[in-house]
Coordinates of C-alpha atoms in Angstrom, one line a residue:
M1 CA 0.0 0.0 0.0
R2 CA 1.4 3.4 -1.0
T3 CA 2.4 5.7 1.9
N4 CA 0.2 8.8 2.3
Y5 CA 2.8 11.4 1.6
A6 CA 0.2 14.2 1.7
V7 CA 0.3 13.9 5.5
S8 CA 4.1 14.3 5.4
V9 CA 3.8 17.4 3.2
I10 CA 1.3 18.9 5.6
G11 CA 3.8 18.4 8.4
L12 CA 6.6 20.4 6.8
T13 CA 7.5 23.9 8.1
D14 CA 7.1 26.9 5.8
E15 CA 10.8 26.9 5.0
R16 CA 10.9 23.2 4.2
L17 CA 7.7 23.3 2.1
E18 CA 9.4 25.9 -0.1
A19 CA 12.5 23.7 -0.4
F20 CA 10.3 20.7 -1.2
V21 CA 8.6 22.6 -4.0
A22 CA 11.9 23.8 -5.3
D23 CA 13.1 20.2 -5.5
W24 CA 9.9 19.2 -7.3
L25 CA 10.4 21.9 -9.9
L26 CA 13.9 20.8 -10.7
F27 CA 12.4 17.8 -12.5
R28 CA 9.8 19.6 -14.5
T29 CA 12.3 20.1 -17.3
R30 CA 9.6 19.9 -20.0
D31 CA 8.1 23.1 -18.5
Y32 CA 11.1 25.0 -17.3
V33 CA 14.7 25.6 -18.3
Q34 CA 15.5 26.7 -14.7
S35 CA 13.8 27.1 -11.4
E36 CA 14.7 29.4 -8.5
R37 CA 13.8 29.9 -4.9
W38 CA 13.2 33.4 -3.6
N39 CA 12.6 32.7 0.0
G40 CA 12.8 35.2 2.9
S41 CA 12.1 38.9 3.1
G42 CA 12.2 40.8 -0.2
D43 CA 10.8 37.9 -2.2
M44 CA 8.2 40.3 -3.7
G45 CA 5.5 37.7 -3.6
R46 CA 7.6 34.9 -5.1
D47 CA 8.5 31.7 -3.2
V48 CA 9.6 29.4 -6.0
V49 CA 9.5 30.3 -9.7
G50 CA 9.9 28.3 -12.9
Y51 CA 11.5 30.0 -15.8
A52 CA 10.1 28.9 -19.2
T53 CA 13.1 30.4 -21.1
S54 CA 16.7 31.5 -20.5
A55 CA 15.4 35.1 -20.3
R56 CA 14.2 34.2 -16.8
H57 CA 12.1 37.1 -15.4
E58 CA 12.3 38.9 -18.8
G59 CA 10.5 36.0 -20.4
D60 CA 7.6 33.7 -19.4
W61 CA 7.7 32.5 -15.8
D62 CA 5.4 30.8 -13.4
N63 CA 5.1 31.6 -9.7
F64 CA 4.5 29.0 -6.9
Q65 CA 3.5 30.6 -3.7
C66 CA 3.8 28.3 -0.7
K67 CA 1.3 28.8 2.1
Q68 CA 1.8 26.3 5.0
L69 CA -1.1 27.3 7.2
S70 CA -3.0 25.8 10.1
T71 CA -6.2 26.1 8.1
R72 CA -7.2 26.4 4.5
L73 CA -6.0 29.5 2.5
S74 CA -8.5 32.3 2.9
E75 CA -9.9 34.6 0.3
S76 CA -8.2 37.7 1.8
S77 CA -4.8 35.9 1.9
A78 CA -5.2 34.8 -1.7
I79 CA -6.0 38.3 -2.9
L80 CA -3.2 39.8 -0.8
E81 CA -0.6 37.4 -2.3
L82 CA -1.7 38.2 -5.8
G83 CA -1.6 41.9 -4.9
K84 CA 2.1 41.6 -4.1
I85 CA 2.7 40.4 -7.6
F86 CA 0.7 43.2 -9.2
M87 CA 2.4 45.8 -7.0
H88 CA 5.9 44.7 -7.9
A89 CA 5.1 44.1 -11.6
A90 CA 3.7 47.7 -11.7
A91 CA 6.9 49.0 -10.2
G92 CA 8.9 47.3 -13.0
E93 CA 10.5 44.6 -10.8
F94 CA 9.5 41.8 -13.2
R95 CA 7.0 40.9 -15.9
L96 CA 3.7 39.4 -14.8
P97 CA 3.9 35.7 -14.4
R98 CA 2.5 33.4 -17.0
A99 CA 0.8 31.4 -14.3
Y100 CA 0.3 31.6 -10.5
T101 CA -0.1 28.5 -8.3
F102 CA -1.0 28.6 -4.6
V103 CA 0.7 25.6 -2.9
A104 CA -1.5 25.3 0.1
P105 CA -1.1 21.8 1.7
R106 CA -4.4 22.1 3.6
G107 CA -6.2 23.5 0.6
V108 CA -8.2 26.7 0.0
V109 CA -11.5 27.9 1.2
R110 CA -14.6 27.6 -1.0
N111 CA -14.5 31.2 -2.1
V112 CA -11.0 30.9 -3.4
Q113 CA -11.9 27.6 -5.2
T114 CA -14.9 29.4 -6.7
Y115 CA -12.7 32.3 -7.9
I116 CA -10.2 29.9 -9.5
A117 CA -13.1 28.3 -11.3
H118 CA -14.4 31.7 -12.4
P119 CA -11.3 33.7 -13.4
E120 CA -13.1 37.0 -14.2
R121 CA -14.8 37.0 -10.7
F122 CA -11.3 36.6 -9.3
R123 CA -10.1 39.6 -11.3
A124 CA -13.1 41.7 -10.1
A125 CA -12.5 40.7 -6.5
C126 CA -8.9 41.8 -6.7
K127 CA -10.1 45.2 -7.8
S128 CA -13.1 45.6 -5.5
R129 CA -11.3 44.4 -2.4
W130 CA -7.9 46.2 -3.0
A131 CA -8.7 49.0 -0.6
E132 CA -9.7 46.6 2.2
V133 CA -7.2 43.8 1.7
C134 CA -4.2 45.1 -0.1
E135 CA -3.8 48.8 0.4
P136 CA -3.1 48.7 4.2
H137 CA -1.2 45.4 4.3
L138 CA 1.1 45.1 1.3
V139 CA 3.9 47.2 2.8
Q140 CA 4.4 47.7 6.5
N141 CA 3.5 51.2 7.7
K142 CA 2.6 52.3 4.2
S143 CA -0.5 52.6 2.2
V144 CA -0.5 51.2 -1.4
P145 CA -3.5 52.6 -3.3
F146 CA -4.9 51.0 -6.3
T147 CA -3.1 53.1 -8.9
D148 CA -3.6 53.1 -12.7
D149 CA -0.4 51.1 -13.1
I150 CA -1.5 48.4 -10.7
E151 CA -4.9 48.3 -12.3
A152 CA -3.2 47.8 -15.7
M153 CA -1.4 44.8 -14.2
V154 CA -4.6 43.3 -12.9
D155 CA -6.2 43.8 -16.3
A156 CA -3.3 42.3 -18.1
F157 CA -2.9 39.2 -16.0
D158 CA -4.6 36.0 -17.2
F159 CA -6.6 34.8 -14.3
K160 CA -7.3 31.5 -16.1
N161 CA -3.8 30.6 -15.1
V162 CA -4.4 30.8 -11.3
F163 CA -4.3 27.3 -9.7
A164 CA -4.2 25.8 -6.2
L165 CA -2.4 22.6 -5.1
D166 CA -3.2 20.9 -1.9
A167 CA -1.0 18.2 -0.4
V168 CA -2.9 15.4 -2.1
K169 CA -2.7 17.0 -5.6
L170 CA 0.9 17.9 -5.1
T171 CA 2.0 14.4 -4.2
Q172 CA 0.1 13.0 -7.2
D173 CA 2.0 15.2 -9.7
P174 CA 3.8 13.1 -12.3
Y175 CA 7.1 14.8 -11.6
I176 CA 7.0 14.6 -7.8
K177 CA 8.6 11.1 -7.3
P178 CA 12.3 12.4 -7.0
A179 CA 11.3 14.8 -4.3
L180 CA 9.3 12.1 -2.4
V181 CA 12.4 9.8 -2.7
K182 CA 14.7 12.5 -1.3
W183 CA 12.4 13.9 1.4
F184 CA 10.3 10.9 2.6
G185 CA 12.2 7.8 1.5
E186 CA 9.7 6.8 -1.3
D187 CA 10.7 3.6 -3.0
P188 CA 11.8 4.6 -6.6
G189 CA 11.0 1.2 -7.9
E190 CA 13.1 -1.1 -10.1
A191 CA 14.7 0.0 -13.3
P192 CA 13.6 -1.6 -16.6
R193 CA 15.9 -4.2 -18.0
G194 CA 18.5 -3.0 -20.6
V195 CA 18.7 -4.7 -24.0
A196 CA 21.7 -4.5 -26.2
P197 CA 20.8 -3.5 -29.8
D198 CA 21.8 -5.8 -32.6
G199 CA 24.1 -3.3 -34.1
I200 CA 27.0 -1.5 -32.4
V201 CA 26.1 2.1 -31.4
L202 CA 28.2 5.2 -30.7
E203 CA 27.8 5.2 -26.9
E204 CA 29.7 1.8 -26.8
A205 CA 32.7 3.0 -28.8
T206 CA 35.2 3.6 -26.0
Y207 CA 34.9 0.5 -23.9
L208 CA 34.3 -1.8 -27.0
T209 CA 37.5 -0.5 -28.6
E210 CA 39.5 -1.5 -25.6
L211 CA 37.8 -4.9 -25.3
V212 CA 38.4 -5.6 -29.0
Q213 CA 42.1 -5.0 -28.3
A214 CA 42.0 -7.1 -25.2
Y215 CA 40.4 -10.1 -27.0
G216 CA 42.9 -9.7 -29.8
A217 CA 45.9 -9.7 -27.4
R218 CA 44.6 -12.8 -25.7
R219 CA 44.1 -14.6 -29.1
G220 CA 47.4 -13.4 -30.5
V221 CA 45.8 -12.0 -33.6
A222 CA 44.0 -8.6 -33.7
F223 CA 40.3 -8.4 -34.4
A224 CA 39.1 -5.9 -36.9
D225 CA 36.3 -4.6 -34.8
A226 CA 33.6 -5.6 -32.3
T227 CA 31.5 -7.3 -35.0
D228 CA 34.5 -9.5 -35.8
V229 CA 34.7 -10.5 -32.1
I230 CA 31.0 -11.3 -32.0
A231 CA 31.4 -13.7 -34.9
D232 CA 34.3 -15.4 -33.2
P233 CA 33.4 -18.9 -31.7
D234 CA 35.7 -18.4 -28.7
W235 CA 35.0 -14.8 -27.7
G236 CA 31.7 -13.9 -29.3
D237 CA 29.5 -15.0 -26.3
D238 CA 31.7 -13.2 -23.9
L239 CA 31.4 -9.9 -25.8
R240 CA 27.7 -10.3 -26.1
D241 CA 27.5 -10.7 -22.3
Q242 CA 29.6 -7.5 -21.8
R243 CA 27.3 -5.6 -24.1
T244 CA 24.3 -6.8 -22.2
R245 CA 25.9 -5.7 -18.9
F246 CA 26.7 -2.3 -20.4
F247 CA 23.0 -1.7 -21.6
E248 CA 21.6 -3.0 -18.3
A249 CA 23.7 -0.3 -16.6
A250 CA 22.6 2.3 -19.1
A251 CA 18.9 1.6 -18.5
F252 CA 19.5 1.6 -14.7
K253 CA 21.2 5.1 -15.0
R254 CA 18.5 6.5 -17.2
Y255 CA 15.7 5.4 -14.9
Y256 CA 17.2 6.6 -11.7
R257 CA 18.4 9.9 -13.3
D258 CA 14.7 10.6 -13.8
S259 CA 13.3 9.2 -10.6
T260 CA 15.9 10.3 -8.0
F261 CA 18.3 13.2 -7.3
P262 CA 21.7 13.1 -9.0
E263 CA 23.6 12.7 -5.8
M264 CA 21.8 9.4 -5.2
L265 CA 23.0 7.9 -8.4
D266 CA 26.4 9.4 -7.9
T267 CA 26.7 7.6 -4.5
F268 CA 25.7 4.3 -6.1
N269 CA 28.3 4.7 -8.9
D270 CA 31.0 5.7 -6.4
D271 CA 30.3 2.7 -4.3
I272 CA 30.7 0.4 -7.2
Y273 CA 33.9 2.2 -8.4
H274 CA 35.6 2.1 -5.0
G275 CA 34.4 -1.6 -4.6
V276 CA 36.3 -2.7 -7.7
V277 CA 39.2 -0.2 -8.1
D278 CA 41.6 -2.2 -5.9
A279 CA 41.1 -5.3 -7.9
Y280 CA 41.5 -3.2 -11.0
R281 CA 44.9 -1.9 -9.8
E282 CA 46.4 -5.3 -9.1
V283 CA 48.9 -6.7 -11.5
H284 CA 47.2 -8.8 -14.2
P285 CA 48.7 -10.8 -17.0
D286 CA 46.8 -8.9 -19.6
A287 CA 43.8 -6.6 -20.2
L288 CA 41.3 -9.4 -20.4
A289 CA 42.4 -10.8 -17.1
R290 CA 42.0 -7.3 -15.6
M291 CA 38.5 -7.0 -16.9
V292 CA 37.5 -10.4 -15.6
A293 CA 38.9 -9.7 -12.2
V294 CA 36.9 -6.4 -12.0
M295 CA 33.7 -8.2 -13.1
K296 CA 34.1 -10.8 -10.4
E297 CA 34.7 -8.1 -7.8
A298 CA 31.7 -6.1 -8.9
K299 CA 29.4 -9.0 -8.2
S300 CA 30.1 -8.8 -4.5
V301 CA 29.9 -5.0 -4.0
V302 CA 27.0 -3.9 -1.8
P303 CA 26.3 -0.3 -2.5
S304 CA 24.5 2.1 -0.1
G305 CA 21.4 4.2 -0.6
V306 CA 17.9 3.7 -1.9
M307 CA 18.9 1.9 -5.1
R308 CA 20.9 -0.8 -3.3
R309 CA 18.1 -3.4 -3.5
Y310 CA 17.8 -2.8 -7.3
G311 CA 21.5 -3.0 -8.2
R312 CA 21.5 -6.4 -9.9
V313 CA 24.8 -8.1 -10.8
P314 CA 24.7 -7.2 -14.5
V315 CA 24.1 -3.6 -13.6
K316 CA 27.1 -3.4 -11.2
Q317 CA 29.2 -5.2 -13.8
G318 CA 28.0 -3.0 -16.6
L319 CA 28.8 0.2 -14.7
C320 CA 32.5 -0.8 -14.9
H321 CA 32.2 -0.5 -18.7
H322 CA 30.7 2.9 -18.2
F323 CA 33.6 3.8 -16.0
V324 CA 35.9 3.0 -19.0
N325 CA 33.7 5.2 -21.2
E326 CA 34.1 8.0 -18.7
G327 CA 37.9 7.5 -18.3
R328 CA 37.8 6.4 -14.7
L329 CA 39.0 2.9 -15.6
K330 CA 40.8 1.5 -18.7
W331 CA 40.8 -2.1 -19.7
T332 CA 43.9 -1.7 -21.8
R333 CA 46.8 0.2 -20.1

């Protein structure tokens, strides 16, 4: 049964909720080229923002306003938060956001829900309630009247792009898993199996070149290329196994790159590297013996972290070929 992470999100402090949302946005790469957290005083109504282009605030951007409250977000609070954006946009601090999302773990009151469902009513409420809600409260010890410039911002903003996320909706977002893994120990699940393509592909070039040399040195006659080795009755099966291991590791890396934070995959890789590097550095009669010794050692490495249970033997062995591609190891020295 899946853990109810919504309860965990509700339990976060204001500061940690912002950090959690910032981590979530890091993986919405289809929506944003970059995200940024503007926490603390002087945030101008922005907690976490997603930039749609490299122009950042001079291009399209979305605002995520985090409201960790003891109750649901009220109508006055919603209008006041939007008012901050209109005030600072009118002052030329930034362009109006493309979209605005209230991240309120306990939800919003019915009036705010109704306004979101009826965008023009929301626009009208921001205008009609400015004097009551915004003017005396936007800036401490200062009145902020509803000027023509602010009204122009309210008129220009697309209220159809105002949204609200409670804790349940947030934890059901398709991009949330890496944040749940990092923050609450969510199980990222098992990576799909890797399958070696029939033909040799570019990403194999480095480690295969070294293996072709290693097989040739052992046989005493050089092989022309990897295809030549695969056709060989003595070494073909072995090279097919090595390619399978390489692509098992490639599938593993792709899956966890998308479902966990980079440092988690880095930790797994480093554990495998340090588990095999002593065997790699021992004196071996030839390159093929070196590779075989490393493969044997890789089987017994027990990495740490959330991916430990999913690090199957072919994955750990295949990562050693990736280390060769990356220059951390060399089969032929």
